[in-house]
DNA sequence: TAGGTAACGAGAGCGTAATC
DNA sequence: GATTACGCTCTCGTTACCTA
């Protein structure tokens, strides 16, 4: 087809011709597009359009369109200029196109909470934690001597202690136990036919059943029983762990627990802190250490574990985790226990100093975290009771804490990115407040609210005084140039907003605290921290971490098992609904983490301090800025400006080292980041509660995360209906019967 | 001109570093 | 310890260029 013939077609059908500079390929492409339009209605111009809900349509300039279905509705809001008829045409077109391009292979619901899983190859997460009450777990012995014959090897390992059975005898007996009709293990059958000696767990268990005095347990990588047989009188106890298409032998210490609990005891074998044969290493040299216990200056041992697997070809099992961090494991060859312990040497020297000065037992070195040292200071100053004086939250208030997070006030007052990424105005000045959290704790005059489960959200009358607790502001508030989006804030902060012009009638709800903690408790403890030497920067680390820890809302604990077998990984996925899999090169890391909400704690302390920080920042703005000042940004406790107030410049600033806690000084380090306050968006309380998020989306699979009652089942039904409407083949599947029943589907 | 490949760029995800 | 922003890296899709 030549240019001339194409131009003829265009002139005849569409009333125009192309310029000679347009290539033949481009003309063909255009023809395809126009033919497509003639057959299917108008095509969108290249670009991306937002439609209602999460539905997204993307057209490319080669005439193809791709779609993501997240919502049933498909009304366009962009681009402008489309009239109803065009919208209707596009709408119809989308429906048609979706039939052509959308493929929903299998919508697999993994459990009752509707959790679409997408397993991707990605590196292990770097994880954090320094809470390390060291625990030890048994090493699983590898007794394999012959390739592919671990069943025989394991049985012989246990039998040799009690009987004179020969290997040849055992193999003969095992061979007779192979189920040739039903056994699905074809490899095993072939092995037997070829007179090889590889046998499956099933065969082993059938063999055990023929004996009157042998008890056998086989456990999975997480230590739970896969298969077991208990003899009437046990003379031989076979216990082994299956992983990597291989069997590992369990030690005697695990057997007793295994027979009573149907699982092995992974967390109970502890040893005392302060173990003499211990070493502290960096992550680079930890594997060279010869000590029995190795503390590693790293928050997560994942990389060490991978190094161990690479060098030894053995996999430690299991690996203890906390907050999804691999914190402890035992070296499979050397038996050394590795414990993640960041800043070990710094914390140790602080504790040693403190114990020498105070003789207070809580300061005795026990691998404490900074946060624990802070708590010890509180106990040292006020008695232990203050640590136990906790808030207990109602479910409602716990939700508020989860939804309305508190962080320092960060904002870039200039829209766009011109002054970000290292490019800064040359005359920008940064003023910072030294030791912000510390000064807040020292200077606070408002009592800290302490909640009980009986404190619920109540309506607040327009003329009532605001009691101590947390209040809800139903419209955004401004403090000078700082914008605070609608949400829940401590009462003292809301009062400050009102004093600075916020409309009191917008404060509509209150969660009143039933008791309070006097400010002096923390003031005294912080003074103590300052007066007792804790090394360079020690006080700051202790106070900041301590305040952070008082904001803790969930506990996360878990286990990680590593396997090189995809079959084992999938089997475990089937077995444990809460399992996530990370693939690291050819290894599968199976993570089981359990998040437990902490319904008691001290969260209001942290939020209180953060809000005090907001007020200090507002006061700092008033102090430093006048009508000539241009505010560039805010950063928790600092402000970036051009042309600060003249008298402030004349007065000058003391260097940071000479400043007292809470004093303002000029900061050398300058940077600028954050959103413009106009871009801060708050979501009303009533709406936020009902929101759910689509975490991963794509044509083939995606994952929906949301709490109970957030509408996951509804979404699934919508999707199902949508797919049916499009004549797609779709099944609702789940791993377990209960889960399948919940969604009206079938088991896999 | 067709087919293949390198280069490029946008976007997303994740890890790191920094704040207190 | 909680939170945030930045930037690196990977992926995917498009474009530019080279060769037969």
PDB file of C-alpha atoms in Angstrom, chain A residues 77-296:
ATOM      1  CA  UNK A  77     -14.682  13.704  34.936  1.00  0.00           C
ATOM      2  CA  UNK A  78     -11.873  14.655  32.547  1.00  0.00           C
ATOM      3  CA  UNK A  79     -11.157  15.902  29.998  1.00  0.00           C
ATOM      4  CA  UNK A  80     -13.398  18.917  29.885  1.00  0.00           C
ATOM      5  CA  UNK A  81     -15.396  19.760  26.798  1.00  0.00           C
ATOM      6  CA  UNK A  82     -16.920  16.323  26.398  1.00  0.00           C
ATOM      7  CA  UNK A  83     -20.667  16.503  26.045  1.00  0.00           C
ATOM      8  CA  UNK A  84     -23.096  13.874  27.226  1.00  0.00           C
ATOM      9  CA  UNK A  85     -23.344  12.192  23.846  1.00  0.00           C
ATOM     10  CA  UNK A  86     -19.580  11.831  23.624  1.00  0.00           C
ATOM     11  CA  UNK A  87     -19.395  10.583  27.168  1.00  0.00           C
ATOM     12  CA  UNK A  88     -22.006   8.002  26.358  1.00  0.00           C
ATOM     13  CA  UNK A  89     -20.063   6.942  23.273  1.00  0.00           C
ATOM     14  CA  UNK A  90     -16.869   6.622  25.265  1.00  0.00           C
ATOM     15  CA  UNK A  91     -18.685   4.752  27.955  1.00  0.00           C
ATOM     16  CA  UNK A  92     -20.016   2.249  25.434  1.00  0.00           C
ATOM     17  CA  UNK A  93     -16.626   2.016  23.831  1.00  0.00           C
ATOM     18  CA  UNK A  94     -14.986   1.229  27.150  1.00  0.00           C
ATOM     19  CA  UNK A  95     -17.407  -1.579  27.739  1.00  0.00           C
ATOM     20  CA  UNK A  96     -16.651  -3.016  24.320  1.00  0.00           C
ATOM     21  CA  UNK A  97     -12.907  -2.666  24.706  1.00  0.00           C
ATOM     22  CA  UNK A  98     -12.893  -4.250  28.091  1.00  0.00           C
ATOM     23  CA  UNK A  99     -14.319  -7.364  26.580  1.00  0.00           C
ATOM     24  CA  UNK A 100     -11.357  -7.498  24.286  1.00  0.00           C
ATOM     25  CA  UNK A 101      -8.527  -6.673  26.582  1.00  0.00           C
ATOM     26  CA  UNK A 102      -9.337  -7.490  30.159  1.00  0.00           C
ATOM     27  CA  UNK A 103      -8.361 -10.917  31.283  1.00  0.00           C
ATOM     28  CA  UNK A 104      -9.318 -12.049  34.713  1.00  0.00           C
ATOM     29  CA  UNK A 105      -7.608 -15.381  35.074  1.00  0.00           C
ATOM     30  CA  UNK A 106      -8.654 -16.497  38.497  1.00  0.00           C
ATOM     31  CA  UNK A 107      -9.888 -14.346  41.293  1.00  0.00           C
ATOM     32  CA  UNK A 108      -8.455 -16.329  44.169  1.00  0.00           C
ATOM     33  CA  UNK A 109      -9.596 -15.349  47.608  1.00  0.00           C
ATOM     34  CA  UNK A 110      -7.014 -16.524  50.085  1.00  0.00           C
ATOM     35  CA  UNK A 111      -9.024 -16.315  53.249  1.00  0.00           C
ATOM     36  CA  UNK A 112     -12.196 -15.044  54.790  1.00  0.00           C
ATOM     37  CA  UNK A 113     -10.926 -11.471  54.709  1.00  0.00           C
ATOM     38  CA  UNK A 114     -10.626 -11.512  50.941  1.00  0.00           C
ATOM     39  CA  UNK A 115      -7.018 -11.037  50.307  1.00  0.00           C
ATOM     40  CA  UNK A 116      -5.856 -11.218  46.730  1.00  0.00           C
ATOM     41  CA  UNK A 117      -2.244 -12.236  46.716  1.00  0.00           C
ATOM     42  CA  UNK A 118       0.408 -11.163  44.320  1.00  0.00           C
ATOM     43  CA  UNK A 119       3.735 -12.864  44.890  1.00  0.00           C
ATOM     44  CA  UNK A 120       6.577 -10.912  43.442  1.00  0.00           C
ATOM     45  CA  UNK A 121      10.265 -11.436  43.306  1.00  0.00           C
ATOM     46  CA  UNK A 122      11.791  -8.793  45.467  1.00  0.00           C
ATOM     47  CA  UNK A 123      14.596  -8.379  47.874  1.00  0.00           C
ATOM     48  CA  UNK A 124      14.186  -8.949  51.554  1.00  0.00           C
ATOM     49  CA  UNK A 125      12.999  -6.016  53.464  1.00  0.00           C
ATOM     50  CA  UNK A 126      15.488  -4.229  55.610  1.00  0.00           C
ATOM     51  CA  UNK A 127      13.939  -4.302  58.977  1.00  0.00           C
ATOM     52  CA  UNK A 128      14.538  -2.681  62.283  1.00  0.00           C
ATOM     53  CA  UNK A 129      14.538  -3.623  65.904  1.00  0.00           C
ATOM     54  CA  UNK A 130      16.790  -3.490  68.819  1.00  0.00           C
ATOM     55  CA  UNK A 131      14.648  -5.106  71.464  1.00  0.00           C
ATOM     56  CA  UNK A 132      16.576  -8.255  72.085  1.00  0.00           C
ATOM     57  CA  UNK A 133      15.865 -10.488  75.008  1.00  0.00           C
ATOM     58  CA  UNK A 134      18.081 -13.202  73.689  1.00  0.00           C
ATOM     59  CA  UNK A 135      16.482 -16.527  73.089  1.00  0.00           C
ATOM     60  CA  UNK A 136      18.044 -19.634  71.816  1.00  0.00           C
ATOM     61  CA  UNK A 137      16.553 -22.366  69.748  1.00  0.00           C
ATOM     62  CA  UNK A 138      17.722 -25.818  68.916  1.00  0.00           C
ATOM     63  CA  UNK A 139      19.652 -26.577  65.842  1.00  0.00           C
ATOM     64  CA  UNK A 140      18.191 -29.197  63.580  1.00  0.00           C
ATOM     65  CA  UNK A 141      20.778 -31.758  62.855  1.00  0.00           C
ATOM     66  CA  UNK A 142      21.436 -32.818  59.303  1.00  0.00           C
ATOM     67  CA  UNK A 143      22.234 -36.521  59.453  1.00  0.00           C
ATOM     68  CA  UNK A 144      22.104 -37.118  55.753  1.00  0.00           C
ATOM     69  CA  UNK A 145      24.966 -39.201  54.452  1.00  0.00           C
ATOM     70  CA  UNK A 146      23.555 -40.345  51.162  1.00  0.00           C
ATOM     71  CA  UNK A 147      22.170 -38.130  48.469  1.00  0.00           C
ATOM     72  CA  UNK A 148      18.406 -38.475  48.113  1.00  0.00           C
ATOM     73  CA  UNK A 149      18.062 -40.968  50.971  1.00  0.00           C
ATOM     74  CA  UNK A 150      17.291 -38.766  53.923  1.00  0.00           C
ATOM     75  CA  UNK A 151      14.308 -40.861  55.060  1.00  0.00           C
ATOM     76  CA  UNK A 152      16.500 -43.931  55.374  1.00  0.00           C
ATOM     77  CA  UNK A 153      19.274 -41.906  56.986  1.00  0.00           C
ATOM     78  CA  UNK A 154      16.957 -40.346  59.559  1.00  0.00           C
ATOM     79  CA  UNK A 155      15.352 -43.663  60.496  1.00  0.00           C
ATOM     80  CA  UNK A 156      18.768 -45.289  60.814  1.00  0.00           C
ATOM     81  CA  UNK A 157      19.956 -42.398  62.988  1.00  0.00           C
ATOM     82  CA  UNK A 158      17.237 -43.097  65.544  1.00  0.00           C
ATOM     83  CA  UNK A 159      17.133 -46.870  65.177  1.00  0.00           C
ATOM     84  CA  UNK A 160      20.843 -47.426  65.645  1.00  0.00           C
ATOM     85  CA  UNK A 161      20.572 -46.330  69.277  1.00  0.00           C
ATOM     86  CA  UNK A 162      18.122 -49.095  70.129  1.00  0.00           C
ATOM     87  CA  UNK A 163      18.204 -51.916  67.604  1.00  0.00           C
ATOM     88  CA  UNK A 164      20.536 -53.853  65.413  1.00  0.00           C
ATOM     89  CA  UNK A 165      18.531 -53.286  62.262  1.00  0.00           C
ATOM     90  CA  UNK A 166      20.734 -52.989  59.208  1.00  0.00           C
ATOM     91  CA  UNK A 167      20.281 -50.478  56.461  1.00  0.00           C
ATOM     92  CA  UNK A 168      19.534 -53.238  53.933  1.00  0.00           C
ATOM     93  CA  UNK A 169      16.765 -54.629  56.147  1.00  0.00           C
ATOM     94  CA  UNK A 170      15.207 -51.203  56.537  1.00  0.00           C
ATOM     95  CA  UNK A 171      15.236 -50.564  52.816  1.00  0.00           C
ATOM     96  CA  UNK A 172      13.500 -53.889  52.159  1.00  0.00           C
ATOM     97  CA  UNK A 173      10.811 -53.061  54.728  1.00  0.00           C
ATOM     98  CA  UNK A 174      10.309 -49.566  53.366  1.00  0.00           C
ATOM     99  CA  UNK A 175      10.015 -50.899  49.838  1.00  0.00           C
ATOM    100  CA  UNK A 176       7.103 -53.057  50.929  1.00  0.00           C
ATOM    101  CA  UNK A 177       5.383 -49.997  52.381  1.00  0.00           C
ATOM    102  CA  UNK A 178       5.329 -47.984  49.174  1.00  0.00           C
ATOM    103  CA  UNK A 179       1.760 -47.575  48.019  1.00  0.00           C
ATOM    104  CA  UNK A 180       1.998 -48.240  44.315  1.00  0.00           C
ATOM    105  CA  UNK A 181      -1.634 -47.476  43.591  1.00  0.00           C
ATOM    106  CA  UNK A 182      -2.258 -44.322  45.516  1.00  0.00           C
ATOM    107  CA  UNK A 183       1.076 -42.768  46.177  1.00  0.00           C
ATOM    108  CA  UNK A 184       1.373 -39.588  44.225  1.00  0.00           C
ATOM    109  CA  UNK A 185       5.124 -39.463  44.485  1.00  0.00           C
ATOM    110  CA  UNK A 186       6.159 -40.703  41.080  1.00  0.00           C
ATOM    111  CA  UNK A 187       9.810 -40.068  41.805  1.00  0.00           C
ATOM    112  CA  UNK A 188       9.596 -42.437  44.716  1.00  0.00           C
ATOM    113  CA  UNK A 189       7.969 -45.146  42.636  1.00  0.00           C
ATOM    114  CA  UNK A 190      10.642 -44.783  39.995  1.00  0.00           C
ATOM    115  CA  UNK A 191      13.276 -44.944  42.698  1.00  0.00           C
ATOM    116  CA  UNK A 192      11.836 -48.186  44.003  1.00  0.00           C
ATOM    117  CA  UNK A 193      11.486 -49.665  40.549  1.00  0.00           C
ATOM    118  CA  UNK A 194      15.100 -48.770  39.825  1.00  0.00           C
ATOM    119  CA  UNK A 195      16.122 -50.201  43.175  1.00  0.00           C
ATOM    120  CA  UNK A 196      17.148 -46.780  44.367  1.00  0.00           C
ATOM    121  CA  UNK A 197      16.585 -45.857  47.995  1.00  0.00           C
ATOM    122  CA  UNK A 198      14.659 -42.572  48.085  1.00  0.00           C
ATOM    123  CA  UNK A 199      11.420 -42.769  50.072  1.00  0.00           C
ATOM    124  CA  UNK A 200       8.695 -40.309  50.964  1.00  0.00           C
ATOM    125  CA  UNK A 201       7.348 -39.218  54.334  1.00  0.00           C
ATOM    126  CA  UNK A 202       4.133 -41.112  53.577  1.00  0.00           C
ATOM    127  CA  UNK A 203       6.056 -44.332  53.140  1.00  0.00           C
ATOM    128  CA  UNK A 204       7.955 -43.692  56.330  1.00  0.00           C
ATOM    129  CA  UNK A 205       4.748 -43.158  58.269  1.00  0.00           C
ATOM    130  CA  UNK A 206       3.197 -46.321  56.819  1.00  0.00           C
ATOM    131  CA  UNK A 207       6.324 -48.166  57.861  1.00  0.00           C
ATOM    132  CA  UNK A 208       6.106 -46.695  61.368  1.00  0.00           C
ATOM    133  CA  UNK A 209       2.481 -47.823  61.580  1.00  0.00           C
ATOM    134  CA  UNK A 210       3.566 -51.417  61.076  1.00  0.00           C
ATOM    135  CA  UNK A 211       5.746 -51.220  64.178  1.00  0.00           C
ATOM    136  CA  UNK A 212       4.314 -51.432  67.659  1.00  0.00           C
ATOM    137  CA  UNK A 213       6.980 -49.458  69.472  1.00  0.00           C
ATOM    138  CA  UNK A 214       7.977 -46.568  67.254  1.00  0.00           C
ATOM    139  CA  UNK A 215       6.554 -43.077  67.583  1.00  0.00           C
ATOM    140  CA  UNK A 216       7.239 -40.636  64.768  1.00  0.00           C
ATOM    141  CA  UNK A 217       6.616 -36.921  64.250  1.00  0.00           C
ATOM    142  CA  UNK A 218       7.254 -34.918  61.095  1.00  0.00           C
ATOM    143  CA  UNK A 219       7.037 -31.126  61.434  1.00  0.00           C
ATOM    144  CA  UNK A 220       6.935 -28.274  58.962  1.00  0.00           C
ATOM    145  CA  UNK A 221       9.397 -25.357  58.800  1.00  0.00           C
ATOM    146  CA  UNK A 222       7.363 -23.440  61.363  1.00  0.00           C
ATOM    147  CA  UNK A 223       7.573 -26.295  63.846  1.00  0.00           C
ATOM    148  CA  UNK A 224       4.009 -27.588  63.581  1.00  0.00           C
ATOM    149  CA  UNK A 225       3.158 -31.243  63.038  1.00  0.00           C
ATOM    150  CA  UNK A 226       2.500 -32.381  59.491  1.00  0.00           C
ATOM    151  CA  UNK A 227       2.148 -36.063  60.247  1.00  0.00           C
ATOM    152  CA  UNK A 228       2.587 -38.240  63.317  1.00  0.00           C
ATOM    153  CA  UNK A 229       2.060 -41.720  64.654  1.00  0.00           C
ATOM    154  CA  UNK A 230       2.106 -42.560  68.345  1.00  0.00           C
ATOM    155  CA  UNK A 231       2.997 -46.094  69.425  1.00  0.00           C
ATOM    156  CA  UNK A 232       1.268 -47.870  72.322  1.00  0.00           C
ATOM    157  CA  UNK A 233       4.614 -48.257  74.009  1.00  0.00           C
ATOM    158  CA  UNK A 234       7.275 -45.965  72.660  1.00  0.00           C
ATOM    159  CA  UNK A 235      10.755 -47.364  72.495  1.00  0.00           C
ATOM    160  CA  UNK A 236      12.056 -45.345  69.585  1.00  0.00           C
ATOM    161  CA  UNK A 237      11.043 -41.692  69.042  1.00  0.00           C
ATOM    162  CA  UNK A 238      11.667 -40.431  65.524  1.00  0.00           C
ATOM    163  CA  UNK A 239      11.286 -36.636  65.238  1.00  0.00           C
ATOM    164  CA  UNK A 240      12.290 -34.652  62.211  1.00  0.00           C
ATOM    165  CA  UNK A 241      11.643 -31.410  60.361  1.00  0.00           C
ATOM    166  CA  UNK A 242      10.885 -31.382  56.665  1.00  0.00           C
ATOM    167  CA  UNK A 243      12.195 -28.597  54.483  1.00  0.00           C
ATOM    168  CA  UNK A 244      14.077 -28.168  51.233  1.00  0.00           C
ATOM    169  CA  UNK A 245      12.936 -31.653  50.188  1.00  0.00           C
ATOM    170  CA  UNK A 246      15.019 -32.925  53.012  1.00  0.00           C
ATOM    171  CA  UNK A 247      14.656 -34.117  56.613  1.00  0.00           C
ATOM    172  CA  UNK A 248      16.433 -32.653  59.611  1.00  0.00           C
ATOM    173  CA  UNK A 249      16.620 -34.455  62.945  1.00  0.00           C
ATOM    174  CA  UNK A 250      15.238 -32.887  66.120  1.00  0.00           C
ATOM    175  CA  UNK A 251      17.170 -32.973  69.344  1.00  0.00           C
ATOM    176  CA  UNK A 252      15.945 -34.575  72.589  1.00  0.00           C
ATOM    177  CA  UNK A 253      15.092 -31.219  74.143  1.00  0.00           C
ATOM    178  CA  UNK A 254      12.402 -30.628  71.540  1.00  0.00           C
ATOM    179  CA  UNK A 255      10.788 -34.069  71.669  1.00  0.00           C
ATOM    180  CA  UNK A 256       8.964 -33.747  74.975  1.00  0.00           C
ATOM    181  CA  UNK A 257       7.301 -30.499  73.972  1.00  0.00           C
ATOM    182  CA  UNK A 258       6.514 -31.899  70.526  1.00  0.00           C
ATOM    183  CA  UNK A 259       4.654 -34.915  71.871  1.00  0.00           C
ATOM    184  CA  UNK A 260       2.540 -32.786  74.204  1.00  0.00           C
ATOM    185  CA  UNK A 261       1.864 -29.752  72.011  1.00  0.00           C
ATOM    186  CA  UNK A 262       2.117 -31.133  68.458  1.00  0.00           C
ATOM    187  CA  UNK A 263       4.699 -28.475  67.767  1.00  0.00           C
ATOM    188  CA  UNK A 264       8.225 -27.723  68.803  1.00  0.00           C
ATOM    189  CA  UNK A 265       9.152 -25.079  71.292  1.00  0.00           C
ATOM    190  CA  UNK A 266      10.896 -22.306  69.477  1.00  0.00           C
ATOM    191  CA  UNK A 267      10.921 -19.417  71.874  1.00  0.00           C
ATOM    192  CA  UNK A 268      11.322 -20.867  75.313  1.00  0.00           C
ATOM    193  CA  UNK A 269      14.973 -21.854  75.454  1.00  0.00           C
ATOM    194  CA  UNK A 270      16.423 -18.675  76.830  1.00  0.00           C
ATOM    195  CA  UNK A 271      19.795 -17.852  78.229  1.00  0.00           C
ATOM    196  CA  UNK A 272      20.797 -15.081  80.525  1.00  0.00           C
ATOM    197  CA  UNK A 273      21.863 -11.694  79.256  1.00  0.00           C
ATOM    198  CA  UNK A 274      25.388 -10.782  80.126  1.00  0.00           C
ATOM    199  CA  UNK A 275      26.555 -14.142  78.843  1.00  0.00           C
ATOM    200  CA  UNK A 276      30.332 -14.112  79.166  1.00  0.00           C
ATOM    201  CA  UNK A 277      31.223 -15.707  75.877  1.00  0.00           C
ATOM    202  CA  UNK A 278      29.594 -12.904  73.919  1.00  0.00           C
ATOM    203  CA  UNK A 279      30.932 -10.630  71.234  1.00  0.00           C
ATOM    204  CA  UNK A 280      29.786  -7.403  69.648  1.00  0.00           C
ATOM    205  CA  UNK A 281      30.454  -7.070  65.921  1.00  0.00           C
ATOM    206  CA  UNK A 282      29.559  -5.064  62.893  1.00  0.00           C
ATOM    207  CA  UNK A 283      27.576  -6.735  60.168  1.00  0.00           C
ATOM    208  CA  UNK A 284      30.718  -6.992  58.059  1.00  0.00           C
ATOM    209  CA  UNK A 285      32.799  -8.990  60.531  1.00  0.00           C
ATOM    210  CA  UNK A 286      30.165 -10.815  62.586  1.00  0.00           C
ATOM    211  CA  UNK A 287      30.648 -14.098  60.753  1.00  0.00           C
ATOM    212  CA  UNK A 288      34.326 -14.109  61.728  1.00  0.00           C
ATOM    213  CA  UNK A 289      33.532 -14.071  65.437  1.00  0.00           C
ATOM    214  CA  UNK A 290      34.269 -17.211  67.437  1.00  0.00           C
ATOM    215  CA  UNK A 291      32.200 -16.308  70.497  1.00  0.00           C
ATOM    216  CA  UNK A 292      29.077 -18.269  71.308  1.00  0.00           C
ATOM    217  CA  UNK A 293      26.771 -15.265  71.274  1.00  0.00           C
ATOM    218  CA  UNK A 294      27.296 -12.582  68.661  1.00  0.00           C
ATOM    219  CA  UNK A 295      25.535  -9.244  68.986  1.00  0.00           C
ATOM    220  CA  UNK A 296      25.461  -7.580  65.589  1.00  0.00           C
TER     221      UNK A 296
END
